[in-house]
JSON list of C-alpha atoms in Angstrom, two decimals:
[
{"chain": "A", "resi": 1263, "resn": "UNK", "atom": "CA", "xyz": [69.98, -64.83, -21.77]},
{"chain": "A", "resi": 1264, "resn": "UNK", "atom": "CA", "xyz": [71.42, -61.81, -19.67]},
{"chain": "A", "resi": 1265, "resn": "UNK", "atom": "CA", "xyz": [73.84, -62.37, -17.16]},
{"chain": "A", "resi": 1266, "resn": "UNK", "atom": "CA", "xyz": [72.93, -61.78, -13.54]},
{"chain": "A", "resi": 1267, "resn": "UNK", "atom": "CA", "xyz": [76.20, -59.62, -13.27]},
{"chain": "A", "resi": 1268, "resn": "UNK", "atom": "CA", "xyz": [75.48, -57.60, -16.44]},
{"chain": "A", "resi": 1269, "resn": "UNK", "atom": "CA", "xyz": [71.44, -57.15, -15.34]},
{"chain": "A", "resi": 1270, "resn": "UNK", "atom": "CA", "xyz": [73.59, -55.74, -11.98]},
{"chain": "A", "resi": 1271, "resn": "UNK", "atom": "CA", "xyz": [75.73, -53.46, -13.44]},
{"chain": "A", "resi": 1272, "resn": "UNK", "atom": "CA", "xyz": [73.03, -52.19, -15.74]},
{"chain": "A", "resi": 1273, "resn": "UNK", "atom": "CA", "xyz": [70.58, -51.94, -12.60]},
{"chain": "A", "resi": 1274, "resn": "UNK", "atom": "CA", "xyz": [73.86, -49.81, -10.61]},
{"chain": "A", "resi": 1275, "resn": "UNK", "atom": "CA", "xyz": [74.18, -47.64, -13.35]},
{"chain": "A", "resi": 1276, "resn": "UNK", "atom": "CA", "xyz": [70.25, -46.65, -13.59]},
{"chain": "A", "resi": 1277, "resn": "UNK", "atom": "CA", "xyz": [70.39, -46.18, -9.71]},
{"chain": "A", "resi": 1278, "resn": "UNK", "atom": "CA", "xyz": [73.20, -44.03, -10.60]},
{"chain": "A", "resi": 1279, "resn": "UNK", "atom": "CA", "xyz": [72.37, -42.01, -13.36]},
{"chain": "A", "resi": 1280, "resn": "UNK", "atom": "CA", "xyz": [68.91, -41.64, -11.23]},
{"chain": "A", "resi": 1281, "resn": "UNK", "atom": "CA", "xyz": [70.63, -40.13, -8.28]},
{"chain": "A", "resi": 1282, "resn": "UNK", "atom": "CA", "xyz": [72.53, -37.95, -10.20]},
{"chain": "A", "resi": 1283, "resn": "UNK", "atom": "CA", "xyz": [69.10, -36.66, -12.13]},
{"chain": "A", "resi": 1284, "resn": "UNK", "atom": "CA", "xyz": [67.27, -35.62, -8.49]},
{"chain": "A", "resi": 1285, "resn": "UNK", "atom": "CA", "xyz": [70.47, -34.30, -7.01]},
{"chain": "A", "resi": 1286, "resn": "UNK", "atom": "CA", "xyz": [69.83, -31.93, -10.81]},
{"chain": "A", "resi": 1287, "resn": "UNK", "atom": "CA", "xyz": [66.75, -31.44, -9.87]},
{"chain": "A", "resi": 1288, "resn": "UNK", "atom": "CA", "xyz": [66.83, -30.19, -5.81]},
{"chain": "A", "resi": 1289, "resn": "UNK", "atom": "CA", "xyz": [69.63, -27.96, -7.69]},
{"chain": "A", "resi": 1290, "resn": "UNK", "atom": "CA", "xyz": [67.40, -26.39, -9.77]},
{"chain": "A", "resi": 1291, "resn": "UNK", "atom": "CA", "xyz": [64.44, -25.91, -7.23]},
{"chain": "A", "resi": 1292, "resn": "UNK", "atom": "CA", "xyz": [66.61, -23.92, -5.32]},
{"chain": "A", "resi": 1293, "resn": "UNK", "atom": "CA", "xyz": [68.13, -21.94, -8.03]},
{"chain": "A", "resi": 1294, "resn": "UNK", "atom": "CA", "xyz": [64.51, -21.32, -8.86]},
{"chain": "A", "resi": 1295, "resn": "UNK", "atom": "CA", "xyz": [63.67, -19.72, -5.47]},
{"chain": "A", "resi": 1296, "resn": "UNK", "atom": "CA", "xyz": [67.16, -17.13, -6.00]},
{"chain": "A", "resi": 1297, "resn": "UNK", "atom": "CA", "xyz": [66.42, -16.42, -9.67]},
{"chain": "A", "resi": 1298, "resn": "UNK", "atom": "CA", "xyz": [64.29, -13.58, -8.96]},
{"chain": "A", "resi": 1299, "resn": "UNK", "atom": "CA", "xyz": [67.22, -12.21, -6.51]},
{"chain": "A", "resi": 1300, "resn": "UNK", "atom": "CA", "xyz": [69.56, -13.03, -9.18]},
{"chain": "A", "resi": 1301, "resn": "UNK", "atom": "CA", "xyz": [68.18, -10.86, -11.99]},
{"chain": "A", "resi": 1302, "resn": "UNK", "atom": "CA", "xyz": [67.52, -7.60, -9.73]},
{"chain": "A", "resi": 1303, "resn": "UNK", "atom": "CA", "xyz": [70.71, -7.91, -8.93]},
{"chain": "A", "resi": 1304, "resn": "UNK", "atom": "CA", "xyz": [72.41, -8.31, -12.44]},
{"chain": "A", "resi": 1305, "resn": "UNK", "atom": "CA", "xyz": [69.79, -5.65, -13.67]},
{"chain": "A", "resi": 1306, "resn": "UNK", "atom": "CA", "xyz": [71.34, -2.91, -10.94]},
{"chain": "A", "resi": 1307, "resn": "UNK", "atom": "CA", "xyz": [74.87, -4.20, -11.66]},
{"chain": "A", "resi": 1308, "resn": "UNK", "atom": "CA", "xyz": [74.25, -3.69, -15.52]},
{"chain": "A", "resi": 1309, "resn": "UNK", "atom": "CA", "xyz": [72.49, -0.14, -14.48]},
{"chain": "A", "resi": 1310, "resn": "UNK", "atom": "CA", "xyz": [75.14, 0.82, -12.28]},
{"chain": "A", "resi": 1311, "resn": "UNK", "atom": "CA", "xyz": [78.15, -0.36, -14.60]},
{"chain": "A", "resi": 1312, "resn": "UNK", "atom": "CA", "xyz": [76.36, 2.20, -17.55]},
{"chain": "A", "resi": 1313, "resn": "UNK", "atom": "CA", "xyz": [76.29, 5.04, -15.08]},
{"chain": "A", "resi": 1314, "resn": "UNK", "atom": "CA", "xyz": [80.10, 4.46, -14.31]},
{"chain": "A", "resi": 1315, "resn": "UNK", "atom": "CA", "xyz": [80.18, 4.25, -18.45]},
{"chain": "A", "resi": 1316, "resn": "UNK", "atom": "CA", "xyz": [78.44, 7.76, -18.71]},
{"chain": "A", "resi": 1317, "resn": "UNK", "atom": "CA", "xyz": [80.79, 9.43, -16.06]},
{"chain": "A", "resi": 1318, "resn": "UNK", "atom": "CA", "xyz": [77.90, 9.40, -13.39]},
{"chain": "A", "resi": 1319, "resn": "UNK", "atom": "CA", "xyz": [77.84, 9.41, -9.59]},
{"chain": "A", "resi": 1320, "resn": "UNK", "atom": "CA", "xyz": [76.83, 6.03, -8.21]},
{"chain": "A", "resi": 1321, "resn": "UNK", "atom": "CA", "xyz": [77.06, 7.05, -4.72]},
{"chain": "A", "resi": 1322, "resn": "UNK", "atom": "CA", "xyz": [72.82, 6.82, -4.05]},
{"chain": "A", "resi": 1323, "resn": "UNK", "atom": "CA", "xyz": [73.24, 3.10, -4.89]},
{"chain": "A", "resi": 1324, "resn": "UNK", "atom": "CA", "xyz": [75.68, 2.16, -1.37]},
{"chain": "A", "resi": 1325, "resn": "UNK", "atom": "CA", "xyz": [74.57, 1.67, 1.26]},
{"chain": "A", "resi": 1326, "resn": "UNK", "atom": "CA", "xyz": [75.02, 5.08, 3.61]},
{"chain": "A", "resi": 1327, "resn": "UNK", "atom": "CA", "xyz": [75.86, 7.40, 0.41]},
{"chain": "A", "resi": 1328, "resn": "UNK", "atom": "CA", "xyz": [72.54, 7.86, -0.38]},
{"chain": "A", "resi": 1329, "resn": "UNK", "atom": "CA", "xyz": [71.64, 11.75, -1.29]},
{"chain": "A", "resi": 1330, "resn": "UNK", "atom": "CA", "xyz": [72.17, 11.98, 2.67]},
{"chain": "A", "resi": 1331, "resn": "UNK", "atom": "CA", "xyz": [75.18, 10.40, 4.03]},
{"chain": "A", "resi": 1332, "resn": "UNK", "atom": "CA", "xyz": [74.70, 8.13, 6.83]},
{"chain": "A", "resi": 1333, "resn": "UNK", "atom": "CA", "xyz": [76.03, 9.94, 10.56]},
{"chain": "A", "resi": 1334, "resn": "UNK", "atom": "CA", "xyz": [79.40, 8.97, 11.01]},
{"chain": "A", "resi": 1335, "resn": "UNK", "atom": "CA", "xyz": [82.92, 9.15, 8.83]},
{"chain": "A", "resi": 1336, "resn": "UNK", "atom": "CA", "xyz": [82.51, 12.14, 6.50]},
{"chain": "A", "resi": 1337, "resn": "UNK", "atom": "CA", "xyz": [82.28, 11.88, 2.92]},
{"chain": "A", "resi": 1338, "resn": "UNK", "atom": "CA", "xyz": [83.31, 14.90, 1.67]},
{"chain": "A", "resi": 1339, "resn": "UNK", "atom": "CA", "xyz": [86.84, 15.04, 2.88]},
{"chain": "A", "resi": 1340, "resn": "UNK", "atom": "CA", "xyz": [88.84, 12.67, 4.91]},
{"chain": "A", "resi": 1341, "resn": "UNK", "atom": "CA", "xyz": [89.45, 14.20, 8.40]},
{"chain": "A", "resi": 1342, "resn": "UNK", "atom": "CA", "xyz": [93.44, 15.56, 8.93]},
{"chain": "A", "resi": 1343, "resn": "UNK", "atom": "CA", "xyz": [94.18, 12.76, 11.33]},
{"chain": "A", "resi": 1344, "resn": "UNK", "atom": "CA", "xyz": [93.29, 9.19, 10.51]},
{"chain": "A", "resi": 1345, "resn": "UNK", "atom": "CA", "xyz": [90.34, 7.97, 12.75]},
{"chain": "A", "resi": 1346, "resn": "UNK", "atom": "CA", "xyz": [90.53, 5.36, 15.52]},
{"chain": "A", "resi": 1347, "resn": "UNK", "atom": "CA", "xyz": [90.37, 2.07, 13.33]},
{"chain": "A", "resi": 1348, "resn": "UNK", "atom": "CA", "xyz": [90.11, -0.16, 16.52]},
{"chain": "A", "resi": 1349, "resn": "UNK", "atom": "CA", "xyz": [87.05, -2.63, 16.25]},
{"chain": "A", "resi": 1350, "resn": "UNK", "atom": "CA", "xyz": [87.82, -1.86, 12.55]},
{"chain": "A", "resi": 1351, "resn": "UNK", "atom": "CA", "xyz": [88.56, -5.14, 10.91]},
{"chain": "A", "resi": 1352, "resn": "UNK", "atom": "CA", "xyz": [88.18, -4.89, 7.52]},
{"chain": "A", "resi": 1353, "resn": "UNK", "atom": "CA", "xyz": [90.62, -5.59, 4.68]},
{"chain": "A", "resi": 1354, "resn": "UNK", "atom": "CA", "xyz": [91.04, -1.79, 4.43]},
{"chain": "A", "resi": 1355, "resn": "UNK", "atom": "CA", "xyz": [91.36, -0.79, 8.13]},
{"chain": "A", "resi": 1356, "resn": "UNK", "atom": "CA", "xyz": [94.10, -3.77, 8.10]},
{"chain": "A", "resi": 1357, "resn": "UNK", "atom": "CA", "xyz": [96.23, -2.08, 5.17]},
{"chain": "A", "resi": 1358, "resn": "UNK", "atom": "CA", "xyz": [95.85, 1.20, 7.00]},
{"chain": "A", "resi": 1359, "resn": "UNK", "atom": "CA", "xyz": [96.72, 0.09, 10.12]},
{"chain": "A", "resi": 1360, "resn": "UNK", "atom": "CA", "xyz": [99.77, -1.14, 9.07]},
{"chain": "A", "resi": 1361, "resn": "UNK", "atom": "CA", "xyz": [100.81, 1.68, 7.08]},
{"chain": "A", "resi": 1362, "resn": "UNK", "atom": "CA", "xyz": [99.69, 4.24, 9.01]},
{"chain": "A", "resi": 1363, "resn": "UNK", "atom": "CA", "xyz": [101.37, 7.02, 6.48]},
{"chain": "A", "resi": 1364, "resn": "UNK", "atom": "CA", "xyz": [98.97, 5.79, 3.52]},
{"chain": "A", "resi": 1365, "resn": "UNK", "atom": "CA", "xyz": [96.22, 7.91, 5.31]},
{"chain": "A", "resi": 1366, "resn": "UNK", "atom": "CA", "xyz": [98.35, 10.77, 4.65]},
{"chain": "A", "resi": 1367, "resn": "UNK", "atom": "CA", "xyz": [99.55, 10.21, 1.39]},
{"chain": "A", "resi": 1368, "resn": "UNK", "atom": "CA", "xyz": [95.97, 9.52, -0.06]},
{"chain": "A", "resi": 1369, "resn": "UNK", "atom": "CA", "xyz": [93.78, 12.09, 1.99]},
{"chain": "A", "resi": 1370, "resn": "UNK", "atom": "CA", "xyz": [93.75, 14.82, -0.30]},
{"chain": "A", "resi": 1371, "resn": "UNK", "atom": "CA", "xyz": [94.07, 12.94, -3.78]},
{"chain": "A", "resi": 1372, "resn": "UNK", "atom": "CA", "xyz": [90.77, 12.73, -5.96]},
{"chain": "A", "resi": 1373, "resn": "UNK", "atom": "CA", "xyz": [89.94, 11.25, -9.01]},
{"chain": "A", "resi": 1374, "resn": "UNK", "atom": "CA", "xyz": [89.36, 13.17, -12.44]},
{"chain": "A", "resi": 1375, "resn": "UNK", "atom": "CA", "xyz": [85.78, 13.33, -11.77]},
{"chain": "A", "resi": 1376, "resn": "UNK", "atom": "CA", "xyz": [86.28, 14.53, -7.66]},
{"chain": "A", "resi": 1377, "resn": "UNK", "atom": "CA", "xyz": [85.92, 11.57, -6.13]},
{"chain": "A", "resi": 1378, "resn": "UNK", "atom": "CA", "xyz": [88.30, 11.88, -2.82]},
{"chain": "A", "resi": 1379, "resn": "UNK", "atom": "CA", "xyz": [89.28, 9.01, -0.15]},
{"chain": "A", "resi": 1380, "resn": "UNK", "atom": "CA", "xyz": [86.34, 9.76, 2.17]},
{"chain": "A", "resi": 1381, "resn": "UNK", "atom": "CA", "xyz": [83.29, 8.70, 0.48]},
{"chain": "A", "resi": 1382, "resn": "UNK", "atom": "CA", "xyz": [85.81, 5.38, -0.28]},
{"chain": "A", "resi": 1383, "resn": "UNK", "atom": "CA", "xyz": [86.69, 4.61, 2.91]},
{"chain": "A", "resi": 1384, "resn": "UNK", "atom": "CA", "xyz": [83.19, 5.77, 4.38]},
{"chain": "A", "resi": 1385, "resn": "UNK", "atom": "CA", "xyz": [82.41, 2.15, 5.04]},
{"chain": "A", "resi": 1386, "resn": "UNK", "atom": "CA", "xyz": [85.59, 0.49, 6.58]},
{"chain": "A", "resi": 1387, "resn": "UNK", "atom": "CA", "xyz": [85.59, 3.01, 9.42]},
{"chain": "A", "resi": 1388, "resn": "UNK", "atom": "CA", "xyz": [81.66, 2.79, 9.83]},
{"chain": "A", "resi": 1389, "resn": "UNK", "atom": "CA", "xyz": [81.00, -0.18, 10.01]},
{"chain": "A", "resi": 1390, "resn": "UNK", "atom": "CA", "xyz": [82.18, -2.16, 12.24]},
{"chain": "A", "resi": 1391, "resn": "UNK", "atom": "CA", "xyz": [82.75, -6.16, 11.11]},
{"chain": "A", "resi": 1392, "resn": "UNK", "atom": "CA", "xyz": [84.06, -8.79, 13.53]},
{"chain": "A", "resi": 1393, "resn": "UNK", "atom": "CA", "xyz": [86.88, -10.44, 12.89]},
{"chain": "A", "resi": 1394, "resn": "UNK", "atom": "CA", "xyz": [85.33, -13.20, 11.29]},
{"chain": "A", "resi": 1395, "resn": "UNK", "atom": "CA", "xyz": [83.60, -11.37, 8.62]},
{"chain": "A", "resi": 1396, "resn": "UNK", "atom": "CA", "xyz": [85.83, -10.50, 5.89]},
{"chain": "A", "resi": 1397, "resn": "UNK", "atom": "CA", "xyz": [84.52, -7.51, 4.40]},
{"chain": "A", "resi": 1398, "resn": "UNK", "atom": "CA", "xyz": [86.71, -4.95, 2.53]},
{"chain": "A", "resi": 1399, "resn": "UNK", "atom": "CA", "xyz": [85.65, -1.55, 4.13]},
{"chain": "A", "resi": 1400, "resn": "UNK", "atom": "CA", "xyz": [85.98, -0.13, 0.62]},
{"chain": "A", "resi": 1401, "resn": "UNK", "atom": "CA", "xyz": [83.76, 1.27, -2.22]},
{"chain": "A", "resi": 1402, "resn": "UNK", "atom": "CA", "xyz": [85.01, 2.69, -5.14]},
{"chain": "A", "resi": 1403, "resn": "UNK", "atom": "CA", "xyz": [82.85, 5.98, -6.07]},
{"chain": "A", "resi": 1404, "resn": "UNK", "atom": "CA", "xyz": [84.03, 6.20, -9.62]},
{"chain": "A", "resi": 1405, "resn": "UNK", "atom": "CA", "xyz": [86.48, 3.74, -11.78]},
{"chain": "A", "resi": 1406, "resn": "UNK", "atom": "CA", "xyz": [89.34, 6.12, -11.51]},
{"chain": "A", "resi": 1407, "resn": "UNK", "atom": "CA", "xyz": [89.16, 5.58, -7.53]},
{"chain": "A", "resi": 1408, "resn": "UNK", "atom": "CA", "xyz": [91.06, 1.94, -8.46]},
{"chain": "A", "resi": 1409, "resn": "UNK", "atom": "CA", "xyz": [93.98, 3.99, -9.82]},
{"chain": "A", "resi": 1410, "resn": "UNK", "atom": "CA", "xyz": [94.11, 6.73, -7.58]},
{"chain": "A", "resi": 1411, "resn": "UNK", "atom": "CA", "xyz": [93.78, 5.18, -4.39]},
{"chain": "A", "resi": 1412, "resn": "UNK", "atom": "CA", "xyz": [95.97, 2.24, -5.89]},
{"chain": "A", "resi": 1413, "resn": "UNK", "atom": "CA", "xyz": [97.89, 1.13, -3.02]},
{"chain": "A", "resi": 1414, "resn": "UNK", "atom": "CA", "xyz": [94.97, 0.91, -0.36]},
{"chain": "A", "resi": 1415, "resn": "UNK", "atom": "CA", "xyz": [92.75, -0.96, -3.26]},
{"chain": "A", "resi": 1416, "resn": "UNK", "atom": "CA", "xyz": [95.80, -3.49, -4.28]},
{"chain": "A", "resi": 1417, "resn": "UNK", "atom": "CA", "xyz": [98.34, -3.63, -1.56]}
]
């Protein structure tokens, strides 16, 4: 016959291995629910990395660079003086703030394809975050922007 502690341990590991199989499957339910999310947003990702690819503007995909520019920071050039960045508290408005001179350096640089600092920086100075949002107040309008505007995009 079986042994009462082998029956056991093969009983523990069923319960186990069972466990295991439903915390699978309440995984997958809710993966199912995001999936559609998921691919629409892979699709625009894959769209958006080809228009980069192609030299294209991807500007109507962020939010408040649409054809129209939201009200606010400008997007065509970047003001002479650097704007107020209090009740700014995103990763970029916290490089700036402590190098006040970057503002300066990078204003009137622009990428191959005429991307300038405004349209980047657009979002750090309009929207305001709270402190405990970490969001990083920065959008690159074109691949070269990640070169250009080097030291505000990798401190």
């Amino acid at each position: 016959g079986v042994s009462t502690g082998a029956l056991l341990g093969e009983l523990h590991e069923g319960c186990a291995k069972l466990s295991a199989l439903e915390g699978q499957l309440e995984l997958g339910r809710a993966i199912e629910g995001e999936l559609p999310t998921m691919i629409r947003g892979c699709t625009t990702l894959v769209s958006l990395e080809s228009r980069l690819e192609n030299g294209e503007p991807i500007y109507d995909a962020m939010p408040g660079l649409g054809e129209k520019a939201t009200p606010g920071f400008p997007t065509e050039k970047c003001p002479d003086t650097m704007p107020d960045l209090s009740g700014c508290s995103s990763f970029a408005a916290a490089v700036l703030g402590g190098d006040p001179g970057m503002y300066d350096r990078l204003k009137q640089q622009q990428t191959p394809l005429g991307v300038c600092l405004a349209p980047c920086l657009k979002p750090a100075i309009d929207v305001k975050s709270s402190p405990q949002t970490d969001s990083a107040g920065l959008v690159a309008g074109d691949e070269a922007c990640f070169e250009t505007f080097r030291e505000l995009f990798d401190p």
